[in-house]
mmCIF file of C-alpha atoms in Angstrom:
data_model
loop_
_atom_site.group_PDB
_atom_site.id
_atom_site.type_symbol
_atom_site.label_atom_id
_atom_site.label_comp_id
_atom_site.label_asym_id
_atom_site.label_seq_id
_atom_site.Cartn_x
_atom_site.Cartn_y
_atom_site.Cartn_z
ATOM 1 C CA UNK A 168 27.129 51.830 -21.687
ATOM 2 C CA UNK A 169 24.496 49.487 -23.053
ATOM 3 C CA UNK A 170 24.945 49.463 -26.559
ATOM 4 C CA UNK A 171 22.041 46.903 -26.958
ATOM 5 C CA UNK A 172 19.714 49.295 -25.465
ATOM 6 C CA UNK A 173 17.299 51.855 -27.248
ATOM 7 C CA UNK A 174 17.451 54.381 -24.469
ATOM 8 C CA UNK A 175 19.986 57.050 -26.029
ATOM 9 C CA UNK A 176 23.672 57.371 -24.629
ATOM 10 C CA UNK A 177 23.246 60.263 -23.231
ATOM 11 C CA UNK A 178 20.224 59.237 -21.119
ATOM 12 C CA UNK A 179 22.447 56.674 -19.868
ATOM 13 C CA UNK A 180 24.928 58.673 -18.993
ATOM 14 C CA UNK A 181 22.777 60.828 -17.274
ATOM 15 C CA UNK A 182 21.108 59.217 -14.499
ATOM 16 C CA UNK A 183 24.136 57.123 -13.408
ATOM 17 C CA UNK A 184 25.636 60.426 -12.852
ATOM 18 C CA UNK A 185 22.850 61.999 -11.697
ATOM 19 C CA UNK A 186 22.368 58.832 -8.793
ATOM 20 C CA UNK A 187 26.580 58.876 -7.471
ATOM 21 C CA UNK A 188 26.034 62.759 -7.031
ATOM 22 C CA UNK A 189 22.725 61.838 -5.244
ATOM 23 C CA UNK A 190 23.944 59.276 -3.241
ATOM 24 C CA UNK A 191 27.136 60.655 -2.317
ATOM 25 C CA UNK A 192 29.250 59.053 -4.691
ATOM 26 C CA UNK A 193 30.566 62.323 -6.462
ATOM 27 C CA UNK A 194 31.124 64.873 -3.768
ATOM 28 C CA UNK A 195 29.605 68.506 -3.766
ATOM 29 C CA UNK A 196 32.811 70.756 -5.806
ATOM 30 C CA UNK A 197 34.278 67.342 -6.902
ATOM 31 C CA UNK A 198 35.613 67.813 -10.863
ATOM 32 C CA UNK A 199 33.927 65.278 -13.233
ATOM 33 C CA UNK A 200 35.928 64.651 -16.461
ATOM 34 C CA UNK A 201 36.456 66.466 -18.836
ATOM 35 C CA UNK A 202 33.338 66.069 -21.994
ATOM 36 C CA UNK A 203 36.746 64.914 -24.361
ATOM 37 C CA UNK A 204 37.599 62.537 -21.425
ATOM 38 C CA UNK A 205 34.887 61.063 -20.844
ATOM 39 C CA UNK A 206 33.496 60.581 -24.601
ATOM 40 C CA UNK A 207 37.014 59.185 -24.875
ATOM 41 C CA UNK A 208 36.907 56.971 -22.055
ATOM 42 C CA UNK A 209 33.041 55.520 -23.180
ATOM 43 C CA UNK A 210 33.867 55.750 -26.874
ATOM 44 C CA UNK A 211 30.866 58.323 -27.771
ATOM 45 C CA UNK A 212 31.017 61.187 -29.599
ATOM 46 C CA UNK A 213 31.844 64.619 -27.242
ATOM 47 C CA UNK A 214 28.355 65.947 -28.056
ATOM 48 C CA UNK A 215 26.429 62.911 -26.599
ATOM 49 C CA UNK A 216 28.821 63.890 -23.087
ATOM 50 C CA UNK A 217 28.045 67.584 -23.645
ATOM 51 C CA UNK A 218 24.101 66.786 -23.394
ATOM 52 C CA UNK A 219 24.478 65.001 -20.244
ATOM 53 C CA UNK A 220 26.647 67.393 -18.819
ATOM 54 C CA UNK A 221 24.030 70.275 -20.041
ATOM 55 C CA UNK A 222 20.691 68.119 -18.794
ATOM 56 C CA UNK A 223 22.517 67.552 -15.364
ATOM 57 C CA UNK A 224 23.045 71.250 -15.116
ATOM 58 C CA UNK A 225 19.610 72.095 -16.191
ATOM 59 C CA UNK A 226 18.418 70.495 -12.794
ATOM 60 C CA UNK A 227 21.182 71.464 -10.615
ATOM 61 C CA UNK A 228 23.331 68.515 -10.339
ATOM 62 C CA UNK A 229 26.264 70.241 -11.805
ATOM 63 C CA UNK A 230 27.853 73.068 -12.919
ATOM 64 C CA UNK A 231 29.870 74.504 -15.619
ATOM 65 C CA UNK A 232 32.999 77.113 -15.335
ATOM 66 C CA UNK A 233 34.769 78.061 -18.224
ATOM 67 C CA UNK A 234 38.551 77.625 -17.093
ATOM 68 C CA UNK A 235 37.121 75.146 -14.177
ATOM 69 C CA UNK A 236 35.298 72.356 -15.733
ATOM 70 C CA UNK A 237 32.245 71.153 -14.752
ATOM 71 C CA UNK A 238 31.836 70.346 -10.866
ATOM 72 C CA UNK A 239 29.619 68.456 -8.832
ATOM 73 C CA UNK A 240 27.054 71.445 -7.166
ATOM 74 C CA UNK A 241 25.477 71.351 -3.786
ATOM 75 C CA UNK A 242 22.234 68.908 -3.039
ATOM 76 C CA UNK A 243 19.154 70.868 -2.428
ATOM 77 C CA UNK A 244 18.064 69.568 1.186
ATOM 78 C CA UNK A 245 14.999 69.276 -0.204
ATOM 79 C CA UNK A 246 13.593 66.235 -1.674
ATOM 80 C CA UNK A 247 13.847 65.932 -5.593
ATOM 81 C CA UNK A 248 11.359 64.593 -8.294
ATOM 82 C CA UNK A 249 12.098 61.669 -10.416
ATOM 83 C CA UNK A 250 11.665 61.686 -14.097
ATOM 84 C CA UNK A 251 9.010 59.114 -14.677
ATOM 85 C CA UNK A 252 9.037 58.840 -17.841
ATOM 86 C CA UNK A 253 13.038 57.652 -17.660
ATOM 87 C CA UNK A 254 11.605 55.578 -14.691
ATOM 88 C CA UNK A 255 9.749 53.805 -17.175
ATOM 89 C CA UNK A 256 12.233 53.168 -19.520
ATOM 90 C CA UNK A 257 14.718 51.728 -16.763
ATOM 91 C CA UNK A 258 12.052 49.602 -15.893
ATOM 92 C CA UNK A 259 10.845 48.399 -19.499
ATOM 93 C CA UNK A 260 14.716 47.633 -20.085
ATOM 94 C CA UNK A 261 15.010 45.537 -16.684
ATOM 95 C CA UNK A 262 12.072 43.746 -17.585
ATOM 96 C CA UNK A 263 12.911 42.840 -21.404
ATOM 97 C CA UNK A 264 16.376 41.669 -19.736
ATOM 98 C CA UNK A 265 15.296 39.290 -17.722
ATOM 99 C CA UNK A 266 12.992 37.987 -19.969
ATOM 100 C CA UNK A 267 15.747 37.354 -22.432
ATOM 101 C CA UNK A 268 17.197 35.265 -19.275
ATOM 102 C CA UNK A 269 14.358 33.410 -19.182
ATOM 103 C CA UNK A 270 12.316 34.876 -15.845
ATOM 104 C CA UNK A 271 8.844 35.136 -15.288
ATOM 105 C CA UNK A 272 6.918 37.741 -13.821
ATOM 106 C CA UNK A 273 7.212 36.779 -10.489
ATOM 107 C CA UNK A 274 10.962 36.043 -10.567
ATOM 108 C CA UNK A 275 11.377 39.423 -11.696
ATOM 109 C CA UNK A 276 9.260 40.729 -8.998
ATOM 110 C CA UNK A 277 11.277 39.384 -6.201
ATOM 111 C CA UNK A 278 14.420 40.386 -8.055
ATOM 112 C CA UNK A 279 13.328 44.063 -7.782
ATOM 113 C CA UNK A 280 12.112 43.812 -4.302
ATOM 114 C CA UNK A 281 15.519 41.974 -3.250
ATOM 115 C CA UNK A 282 17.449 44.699 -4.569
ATOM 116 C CA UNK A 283 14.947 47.437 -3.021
ATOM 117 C CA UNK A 284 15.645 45.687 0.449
ATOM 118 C CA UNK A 285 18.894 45.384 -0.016
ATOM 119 C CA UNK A 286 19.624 49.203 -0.294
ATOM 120 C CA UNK A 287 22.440 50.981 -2.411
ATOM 121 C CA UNK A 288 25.340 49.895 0.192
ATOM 122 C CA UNK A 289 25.383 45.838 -0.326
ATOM 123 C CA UNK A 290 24.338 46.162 -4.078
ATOM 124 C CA UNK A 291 26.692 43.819 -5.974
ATOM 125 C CA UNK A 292 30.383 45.035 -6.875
ATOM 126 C CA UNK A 293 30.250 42.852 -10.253
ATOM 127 C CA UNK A 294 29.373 45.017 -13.287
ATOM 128 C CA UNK A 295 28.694 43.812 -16.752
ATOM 129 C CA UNK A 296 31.482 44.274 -19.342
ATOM 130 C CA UNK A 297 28.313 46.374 -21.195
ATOM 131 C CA UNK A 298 27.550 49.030 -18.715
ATOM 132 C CA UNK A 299 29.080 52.035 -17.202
ATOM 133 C CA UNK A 300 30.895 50.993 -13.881
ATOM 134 C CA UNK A 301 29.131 51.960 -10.860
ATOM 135 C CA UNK A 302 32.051 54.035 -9.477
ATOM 136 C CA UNK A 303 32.782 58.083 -10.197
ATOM 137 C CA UNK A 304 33.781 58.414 -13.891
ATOM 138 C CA UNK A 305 37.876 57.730 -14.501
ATOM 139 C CA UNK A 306 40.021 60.822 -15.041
ATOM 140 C CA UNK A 307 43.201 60.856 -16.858
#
């Protein structure tokens, strides 16, 4: 989690779980954590969780048993739609970021392009002490 950030918790939450079910990082029927676990586990309140959780199922990412938690649901074969508005956002935060660092435009640029031609498979292991870990969520 980015607590610098303005985008909300729970729209952080969301599309990092939204891209390791998409990608193949949380398999179809696999058991995410509990909402208690996980707003343990991030240090946010259960109801930020719950939202994600709720917004995920809303689209058909997930879904929620009583008595079997809330599992990973089956990929349309279909292509999906982004949100673009939260494609915005990302992309505002990216690019206030690296200004803080001190790039230009055009360092930024080749940044994104870098990492578009690199693909999800040789992005970089190292993750920030700030963000969410870009594995499936821990269980306990």
């Amino acid at each position: 989690m980015d607590t610098s950030s303005q985008v909300p918790p729970f729209e952080q939450i969301r599309p990092q779980l939204a891209a390791l079910i998409r990608t193949g990082g949380l398999a179809e029927g696999e058991r995410l954590p509990t909402v208690r676990e996980l707003a343990a586990d991030l240090d946010l309140a259960p109801g930020t969780v719950a939202r994600a959780y709720r917004e995920l199922e809303v689209v058909g990412l997930v879904c929620t048993r009583r008595g079997a938690g809330t599992r990973v649901a089956g990929l349309p074969s279909g292509p999906y739609a982004h949100d673009a508005q939260q494609l915005g956002t990302l992309a505002r935060d990216v690019t206030s970021a690296a200004r803080a660092l001190g790039a230009g435009t055009e360092d930024i640029l080749a940044a994104v392009r870098n990492a578009l031609s690199s693909g999800p498979d040789t992005a970089p292991a190292a993750v920030d002490s700030g963000t969410m870990a870009p594995g499936p969520p821990r269980h306990r």
